[in-house]
PDB file of C-alpha atoms in Angstrom:
ATOM      1  CA  UNK S  12      19.861  -1.489  -6.861  1.00 69.00           C
ATOM      2  CA  UNK S  13      17.253  -0.007  -9.159  1.00 84.00           C
ATOM      3  CA  UNK S  14      16.059  -3.490 -10.146  1.00 88.00           C
ATOM      4  CA  UNK S  15      13.927  -3.819  -7.007  1.00 87.00           C
ATOM      5  CA  UNK S  16      12.046  -0.519  -7.473  1.00 89.00           C
ATOM      6  CA  UNK S  17      11.419  -1.595 -11.084  1.00 92.00           C
ATOM      7  CA  UNK S  18       9.972  -4.900  -9.857  1.00 91.00           C
ATOM      8  CA  UNK S  19       7.775  -3.073  -7.340  1.00 90.00           C
ATOM      9  CA  UNK S  20       6.641  -0.657 -10.058  1.00 93.00           C
ATOM     10  CA  UNK S  21       5.670  -3.428 -12.494  1.00 94.00           C
ATOM     11  CA  UNK S  22       3.924  -5.578  -9.886  1.00 91.00           C
ATOM     12  CA  UNK S  23       1.950  -2.637  -8.499  1.00 93.00           C
ATOM     13  CA  UNK S  24       0.817  -1.817 -12.052  1.00 94.00           C
ATOM     14  CA  UNK S  25      -0.329  -5.433 -12.418  1.00 92.00           C
ATOM     15  CA  UNK S  26      -2.240  -5.185  -9.134  1.00 90.00           C
ATOM     16  CA  UNK S  27      -3.856  -1.941 -10.255  1.00 94.00           C
ATOM     17  CA  UNK S  28      -4.857  -3.484 -13.591  1.00 94.00           C
ATOM     18  CA  UNK S  29      -6.285  -6.667 -12.052  1.00 91.00           C
ATOM     19  CA  UNK S  30      -8.317  -4.921  -9.368  1.00 91.00           C
ATOM     20  CA  UNK S  31      -9.273  -2.149 -11.769  1.00 93.00           C
ATOM     21  CA  UNK S  32     -10.712  -4.760 -14.129  1.00 92.00           C
ATOM     22  CA  UNK S  33     -12.754  -6.213 -11.268  1.00 89.00           C
ATOM     23  CA  UNK S  34     -13.895  -2.704 -10.365  1.00 91.00           C
ATOM     24  CA  UNK S  35     -15.179  -2.049 -13.871  1.00 93.00           C
ATOM     25  CA  UNK S  36     -16.967  -5.402 -13.910  1.00 90.00           C
ATOM     26  CA  UNK S  37     -18.488  -5.168 -10.439  1.00 89.00           C
ATOM     27  CA  UNK S  38     -17.880  -1.768  -8.819  1.00 89.00           C
ATOM     28  CA  UNK S  39     -17.418  -1.772  -5.039  1.00 89.00           C
ATOM     29  CA  UNK S  40     -15.891   0.915  -2.787  1.00 90.00           C
ATOM     30  CA  UNK S  41     -13.124  -1.395  -1.557  1.00 87.00           C
ATOM     31  CA  UNK S  42     -12.064  -2.211  -5.108  1.00 89.00           C
ATOM     32  CA  UNK S  43     -12.070   1.451  -6.136  1.00 92.00           C
ATOM     33  CA  UNK S  44      -9.872   2.366  -3.163  1.00 92.00           C
ATOM     34  CA  UNK S  45      -7.482  -0.538  -3.708  1.00 91.00           C
ATOM     35  CA  UNK S  46      -7.118   0.397  -7.375  1.00 94.00           C
ATOM     36  CA  UNK S  47      -6.178   3.915  -6.296  1.00 95.00           C
ATOM     37  CA  UNK S  48      -3.819   2.529  -3.638  1.00 92.00           C
ATOM     38  CA  UNK S  49      -1.864   0.424  -6.111  1.00 93.00           C
ATOM     39  CA  UNK S  50      -1.731   3.364  -8.529  1.00 96.00           C
ATOM     40  CA  UNK S  51      -0.177   5.374  -5.680  1.00 95.00           C
ATOM     41  CA  UNK S  52       2.285   2.541  -5.026  1.00 93.00           C
ATOM     42  CA  UNK S  53       3.222   2.510  -8.733  1.00 95.00           C
ATOM     43  CA  UNK S  54       3.841   6.273  -8.677  1.00 96.00           C
ATOM     44  CA  UNK S  55       6.060   5.905  -5.603  1.00 93.00           C
ATOM     45  CA  UNK S  56       8.102   3.067  -7.102  1.00 92.00           C
ATOM     46  CA  UNK S  57       8.286   4.873 -10.438  1.00 95.00           C
ATOM     47  CA  UNK S  58       9.589   7.982  -8.671  1.00 94.00           C
ATOM     48  CA  UNK S  59      12.302   5.883  -7.029  1.00 91.00           C
ATOM     49  CA  UNK S  60      13.278   4.478 -10.430  1.00 93.00           C
ATOM     50  CA  UNK S  61      13.292   7.928 -12.041  1.00 94.00           C
ATOM     51  CA  UNK S  62      15.308   9.447  -9.200  1.00 92.00           C
ATOM     52  CA  UNK S  63      17.840   6.622  -9.252  1.00 89.00           C
ATOM     53  CA  UNK S  64      18.357   6.712 -13.025  1.00 92.00           C
ATOM     54  CA  UNK S  65      18.166  10.425 -13.813  1.00 91.00           C
ATOM     55  CA  UNK S  66      18.995  12.043 -10.469  1.00 91.00           C
ATOM     56  CA  UNK S  67      16.799  13.215  -7.632  1.00 93.00           C
ATOM     57  CA  UNK S  68      15.137  16.617  -7.861  1.00 93.00           C
ATOM     58  CA  UNK S  69      12.948  18.417  -5.293  1.00 94.00           C
ATOM     59  CA  UNK S  70       9.849  17.546  -7.340  1.00 95.00           C
ATOM     60  CA  UNK S  71      10.692  13.823  -7.479  1.00 95.00           C
ATOM     61  CA  UNK S  72      11.447  13.823  -3.749  1.00 94.00           C
ATOM     62  CA  UNK S  73       8.090  15.374  -2.900  1.00 95.00           C
ATOM     63  CA  UNK S  74       6.150  13.004  -5.174  1.00 96.00           C
ATOM     64  CA  UNK S  75       7.985   9.989  -3.777  1.00 93.00           C
ATOM     65  CA  UNK S  76       7.557  10.984  -0.143  1.00 93.00           C
ATOM     66  CA  UNK S  77       3.881  11.872  -0.517  1.00 95.00           C
ATOM     67  CA  UNK S  78       2.930   8.675  -2.313  1.00 94.00           C
ATOM     68  CA  UNK S  79       5.361   6.114  -0.911  1.00 89.00           C
ATOM     69  CA  UNK S  80       6.032   7.316   2.610  1.00 87.00           C
ATOM     70  CA  UNK S  81       2.649   8.808   3.526  1.00 91.00           C
ATOM     71  CA  UNK S  82      -0.385   7.805   1.464  1.00 93.00           C
ATOM     72  CA  UNK S  83      -0.126   4.283   0.091  1.00 91.00           C
ATOM     73  CA  UNK S  84      -0.532   2.257   3.294  1.00 89.00           C
ATOM     74  CA  UNK S  85      -3.391   4.484   4.423  1.00 90.00           C
ATOM     75  CA  UNK S  86      -5.307   3.880   1.189  1.00 92.00           C
ATOM     76  CA  UNK S  87      -4.693   0.135   1.361  1.00 89.00           C
ATOM     77  CA  UNK S  88      -6.024   0.192   4.926  1.00 89.00           C
ATOM     78  CA  UNK S  89      -9.098   2.148   3.827  1.00 90.00           C
ATOM     79  CA  UNK S  90      -9.849  -0.561   1.274  1.00 87.00           C
ATOM     80  CA  UNK S  91      -9.601  -3.151   4.035  1.00 86.00           C
ATOM     81  CA  UNK S  92     -11.957  -1.129   6.245  1.00 88.00           C
ATOM     82  CA  UNK S  93     -14.514  -1.012   3.435  1.00 87.00           C
ATOM     83  CA  UNK S  94     -14.338  -4.796   3.280  1.00 82.00           C
ATOM     84  CA  UNK S  95     -14.807  -5.207   7.021  1.00 83.00           C
ATOM     85  CA  UNK S  96     -17.319  -2.449   7.752  1.00 83.00           C
ATOM     86  CA  UNK S  97     -18.351  -0.811   4.497  1.00 76.00           C
ATOM     87  CA  UNK S  98     -21.787   0.423   5.535  1.00 81.00           C
ATOM     88  CA  UNK S  99     -20.553   1.695   8.900  1.00 84.00           C
ATOM     89  CA  UNK S 100     -17.781   3.856   7.463  1.00 87.00           C
ATOM     90  CA  UNK S 101     -19.382   4.874   4.150  1.00 80.00           C
ATOM     91  CA  UNK S 102     -20.714   8.190   5.479  1.00 84.00           C
ATOM     92  CA  UNK S 103     -17.457   9.586   6.850  1.00 88.00           C
ATOM     93  CA  UNK S 104     -14.572   7.609   5.276  1.00 86.00           C
ATOM     94  CA  UNK S 105     -14.370   9.592   1.992  1.00 86.00           C
ATOM     95  CA  UNK S 106     -14.333  12.924   3.823  1.00 89.00           C
ATOM     96  CA  UNK S 107     -11.690  11.833   6.334  1.00 90.00           C
ATOM     97  CA  UNK S 108      -9.565  10.371   3.541  1.00 89.00           C
ATOM     98  CA  UNK S 109      -9.708  13.564   1.483  1.00 91.00           C
ATOM     99  CA  UNK S 110      -8.911  15.658   4.559  1.00 94.00           C
ATOM    100  CA  UNK S 111      -5.856  13.560   5.470  1.00 93.00           C
ATOM    101  CA  UNK S 112      -4.719  13.529   1.842  1.00 95.00           C
ATOM    102  CA  UNK S 113      -5.010  17.322   1.579  1.00 96.00           C
ATOM    103  CA  UNK S 114      -3.139  17.725   4.882  1.00 95.00           C
ATOM    104  CA  UNK S 115      -0.382  15.387   3.703  1.00 95.00           C
ATOM    105  CA  UNK S 116      -0.044  17.256   0.393  1.00 96.00           C
ATOM    106  CA  UNK S 117       0.176  20.579   2.211  1.00 96.00           C
ATOM    107  CA  UNK S 118       2.820  19.332   4.648  1.00 96.00           C
ATOM    108  CA  UNK S 119       4.949  17.701   1.952  1.00 96.00           C
ATOM    109  CA  UNK S 120       4.809  20.750  -0.331  1.00 95.00           C
ATOM    110  CA  UNK S 121       5.709  22.997   2.597  1.00 93.00           C
ATOM    111  CA  UNK S 122       8.617  20.867   3.824  1.00 94.00           C
ATOM    112  CA  UNK S 123      12.055  22.280   2.974  1.00 94.00           C
ATOM    113  CA  UNK S 124      14.527  20.223   0.966  1.00 94.00           C
ATOM    114  CA  UNK S 125      18.287  20.398   1.435  1.00 91.00           C
ATOM    115  CA  UNK S 126      19.366  20.261  -2.204  1.00 89.00           C
ATOM    116  CA  UNK S 127      22.997  19.660  -1.205  1.00 89.00           C
ATOM    117  CA  UNK S 128      21.915  16.223   0.074  1.00 88.00           C
ATOM    118  CA  UNK S 129      19.950  15.153  -2.988  1.00 89.00           C
ATOM    119  CA  UNK S 130      22.788  13.306  -4.700  1.00 82.00           C
ATOM    120  CA  UNK S 131      23.779  11.226  -1.662  1.00 81.00           C
ATOM    121  CA  UNK S 132      20.599  11.012   0.416  1.00 81.00           C
ATOM    122  CA  UNK S 133      17.845  11.065  -2.236  1.00 85.00           C
ATOM    123  CA  UNK S 134      14.373  11.519  -0.660  1.00 84.00           C
ATOM    124  CA  UNK S 135      15.900  11.803   2.806  1.00 85.00           C
ATOM    125  CA  UNK S 136      16.935  15.305   1.790  1.00 89.00           C
ATOM    126  CA  UNK S 137      13.354  16.310   2.613  1.00 93.00           C
ATOM    127  CA  UNK S 138      13.307  17.803   6.120  1.00 92.00           C
ATOM    128  CA  UNK S 139      10.362  16.496   8.116  1.00 89.00           C
ATOM    129  CA  UNK S 140       8.774  18.616  10.829  1.00 90.00           C
ATOM    130  CA  UNK S 141       6.676  17.284  13.692  1.00 92.00           C
ATOM    131  CA  UNK S 142       3.421  17.481  11.734  1.00 92.00           C
ATOM    132  CA  UNK S 143       4.735  15.585   8.731  1.00 93.00           C
ATOM    133  CA  UNK S 144       6.351  12.972  10.952  1.00 91.00           C
ATOM    134  CA  UNK S 145       3.095  12.518  12.867  1.00 93.00           C
ATOM    135  CA  UNK S 146       0.899  12.011   9.802  1.00 93.00           C
ATOM    136  CA  UNK S 147       3.489   9.667   8.266  1.00 90.00           C
ATOM    137  CA  UNK S 148       3.497   7.511  11.408  1.00 89.00           C
ATOM    138  CA  UNK S 149      -0.295   7.611  11.667  1.00 90.00           C
ATOM    139  CA  UNK S 150      -0.807   6.457   8.079  1.00 90.00           C
ATOM    140  CA  UNK S 151       1.889   3.783   8.165  1.00 87.00           C
ATOM    141  CA  UNK S 152       1.585   2.306  11.648  1.00 88.00           C
ATOM    142  CA  UNK S 153      -2.185   2.667  11.852  1.00 89.00           C
ATOM    143  CA  UNK S 154      -2.648   1.497   8.264  1.00 88.00           C
ATOM    144  CA  UNK S 155      -0.405  -1.537   8.725  1.00 89.00           C
ATOM    145  CA  UNK S 156      -2.282  -2.590  11.859  1.00 91.00           C
ATOM    146  CA  UNK S 157      -5.625  -2.293  10.060  1.00 89.00           C
ATOM    147  CA  UNK S 158      -4.360  -4.238   7.034  1.00 88.00           C
ATOM    148  CA  UNK S 159      -2.665  -7.037   8.930  1.00 89.00           C
ATOM    149  CA  UNK S 160      -5.344  -7.301  11.623  1.00 90.00           C
ATOM    150  CA  UNK S 161      -8.224  -7.113   9.153  1.00 88.00           C
ATOM    151  CA  UNK S 162      -6.749  -9.668   6.768  1.00 87.00           C
ATOM    152  CA  UNK S 163      -5.988 -12.130   9.574  1.00 90.00           C
ATOM    153  CA  UNK S 164      -9.455 -11.618  11.069  1.00 89.00           C
ATOM    154  CA  UNK S 165     -11.026 -12.399   7.682  1.00 84.00           C
ATOM    155  CA  UNK S 166      -8.807 -15.474   7.288  1.00 86.00           C
ATOM    156  CA  UNK S 167      -9.881 -16.697  10.724  1.00 87.00           C
ATOM    157  CA  UNK S 168     -13.557 -16.245   9.829  1.00 84.00           C
ATOM    158  CA  UNK S 169     -13.136 -18.172   6.588  1.00 80.00           C
ATOM    159  CA  UNK S 170     -11.421 -20.970   8.498  1.00 83.00           C
ATOM    160  CA  UNK S 171     -14.275 -21.115  11.023  1.00 81.00           C
ATOM    161  CA  UNK S 172     -16.840 -21.229   8.218  1.00 77.00           C
ATOM    162  CA  UNK S 173     -14.916 -24.004   6.496  1.00 74.00           C
ATOM    163  CA  UNK S 174     -15.548 -22.419   3.079  1.00 70.00           C
ATOM    164  CA  UNK S 175     -13.649 -20.268   0.581  1.00 75.00           C
ATOM    165  CA  UNK S 176     -10.256 -21.721   1.410  1.00 79.00           C
ATOM    166  CA  UNK S 177      -8.640 -19.713  -1.390  1.00 81.00           C
ATOM    167  CA  UNK S 178      -9.835 -16.460   0.130  1.00 81.00           C
ATOM    168  CA  UNK S 179      -8.481 -17.536   3.502  1.00 86.00           C
ATOM    169  CA  UNK S 180      -5.066 -18.197   1.948  1.00 88.00           C
ATOM    170  CA  UNK S 181      -5.287 -14.907   0.028  1.00 84.00           C
ATOM    171  CA  UNK S 182      -5.989 -12.961   3.216  1.00 87.00           C
ATOM    172  CA  UNK S 183      -3.002 -14.582   4.934  1.00 90.00           C
ATOM    173  CA  UNK S 184      -0.759 -13.671   1.993  1.00 89.00           C
ATOM    174  CA  UNK S 185      -2.018 -10.068   2.043  1.00 88.00           C
ATOM    175  CA  UNK S 186      -1.271  -9.828   5.782  1.00 88.00           C
ATOM    176  CA  UNK S 187       2.190 -11.343   5.271  1.00 91.00           C
ATOM    177  CA  UNK S 188       2.939  -9.033   2.348  1.00 87.00           C
ATOM    178  CA  UNK S 189       1.911  -6.000   4.375  1.00 85.00           C
ATOM    179  CA  UNK S 190       4.223  -7.074   7.197  1.00 87.00           C
ATOM    180  CA  UNK S 191       7.113  -7.473   4.731  1.00 86.00           C
ATOM    181  CA  UNK S 192       6.451  -4.029   3.223  1.00 82.00           C
ATOM    182  CA  UNK S 193       6.343  -2.501   6.716  1.00 78.00           C
ATOM    183  CA  UNK S 194       9.740  -4.048   7.466  1.00 76.00           C
ATOM    184  CA  UNK S 195      11.182  -1.866   4.727  1.00 70.00           C
ATOM    185  CA  UNK S 196      10.532   1.198   6.865  1.00 62.00           C
ATOM    186  CA  UNK S 197      12.359  -0.439   9.765  1.00 60.00           C
ATOM    187  CA  UNK S 198      15.395  -1.082   7.552  1.00 57.00           C
ATOM    188  CA  UNK S 199      15.357   2.581   6.488  1.00 59.00           C
ATOM    189  CA  UNK S 200      15.256   3.766  10.095  1.00 55.00           C
ATOM    190  CA  UNK S 201      18.290   1.571  10.810  1.00 52.00           C
ATOM    191  CA  UNK S 202      20.212   3.526   8.200  1.00 54.00           C
ATOM    192  CA  UNK S 203      20.048   1.224   5.174  1.00 57.00           C
ATOM    193  CA  UNK S 204      17.969   3.202   2.676  1.00 61.00           C
ATOM    194  CA  UNK S 205      19.547   1.378  -0.268  1.00 59.00           C
ATOM    195  CA  UNK S 206      17.854  -1.861   0.837  1.00 67.00           C
ATOM    196  CA  UNK S 207      14.367  -0.341   1.172  1.00 71.00           C
ATOM    197  CA  UNK S 208      12.944  -1.791  -2.032  1.00 75.00           C
ATOM    198  CA  UNK S 209      14.124  -5.343  -1.408  1.00 81.00           C
ATOM    199  CA  UNK S 210      11.362  -5.963   1.182  1.00 82.00           C
ATOM    200  CA  UNK S 211       9.082  -3.585  -0.726  1.00 82.00           C
ATOM    201  CA  UNK S 212       9.282  -5.641  -3.916  1.00 85.00           C
ATOM    202  CA  UNK S 213       8.962  -8.961  -2.058  1.00 87.00           C
ATOM    203  CA  UNK S 214       6.021  -7.590  -0.072  1.00 86.00           C
ATOM    204  CA  UNK S 215       4.122  -6.269  -3.088  1.00 87.00           C
ATOM    205  CA  UNK S 216       4.627  -9.592  -4.892  1.00 89.00           C
ATOM    206  CA  UNK S 217       3.207 -11.394  -1.840  1.00 90.00           C
ATOM    207  CA  UNK S 218       0.232  -9.030  -1.677  1.00 87.00           C
ATOM    208  CA  UNK S 219      -0.386  -9.531  -5.404  1.00 87.00           C
ATOM    209  CA  UNK S 220      -0.290 -13.296  -4.900  1.00 88.00           C
ATOM    210  CA  UNK S 221      -2.914 -12.846  -2.168  1.00 86.00           C
ATOM    211  CA  UNK S 222      -5.085 -10.723  -4.445  1.00 83.00           C
ATOM    212  CA  UNK S 223      -4.902 -13.362  -7.191  1.00 83.00           C
ATOM    213  CA  UNK S 224      -5.747 -16.102  -4.706  1.00 84.00           C
ATOM    214  CA  UNK S 225      -8.870 -14.287  -3.501  1.00 78.00           C
ATOM    215  CA  UNK S 226      -9.998 -13.755  -7.108  1.00 74.00           C
ATOM    216  CA  UNK S 227      -9.828 -17.492  -7.793  1.00 73.00           C
ATOM    217  CA  UNK S 228     -12.574 -18.009  -5.221  1.00 58.00           C
ATOM    218  CA  UNK S 229     -15.193 -16.130  -7.269  1.00 47.00           C
ATOM    219  CA  UNK S 230     -16.814 -19.364  -8.383  1.00 47.00           C
ATOM    220  CA  UNK S 231     -17.043 -20.743  -4.844  1.00 49.00           C
ATOM    221  CA  UNK S 232     -20.188 -20.367  -2.716  1.00 46.00           C
ATOM    222  CA  UNK S 233     -20.326 -16.868  -1.351  1.00 45.00           C
ATOM    223  CA  UNK S 234     -20.025 -16.478   2.407  1.00 43.00           C
ATOM    224  CA  UNK S 235     -18.163 -13.784   4.251  1.00 42.00           C
ATOM    225  CA  UNK S 236     -16.999 -11.238   1.684  1.00 44.00           C
ATOM    226  CA  UNK S 237     -13.338 -10.380   1.241  1.00 46.00           C
ATOM    227  CA  UNK S 238     -11.220  -8.780  -1.461  1.00 51.00           C
TER     228      UNK S 238
END
């Protein structure tokens, strides 16, 4: 079912290009972080495609797990935090992000891989210790809560203001897409790894639709800022 990772790869590249263009035109920390986040998502999906077509190797497993399983949701959440409280987190957010990223890289590189399982179990051949499991859960559960909660909070504010309806709809789509992406992890934990990228691809398309919807509001009167 490599078609779904390919879809996720292409859509995440489109997201990266769209937000990257906005970043070059009007640089903002949230846009920089979201551009990086979608680049990470593209690397993860591309690793899945490469592993599925050419065979999984320890290097592909580590790249996939680091980007797709650990980092991407955390970076998306950081972008959301910059939108909600940019000035309040500006002093410590970059340092914390780099620290968590370095810790994740160290744990993934140090994790053993059972090469006898590569053919049948793909990235699940990577053996996760308590530390790697903890940081994976922190980035994914915590990041999903920040993304969904922050996007819905922004949508509620736009609705109360009665302005920027497109941004309100965009925020709702971003929250919905994040929820769909998060459901992919639940499917994996239930033992259906082969279906992981079905919700992933649907979720990233929904998030991209939300991003496009928020961009269409640029000509509207500016009120509460969102993506």
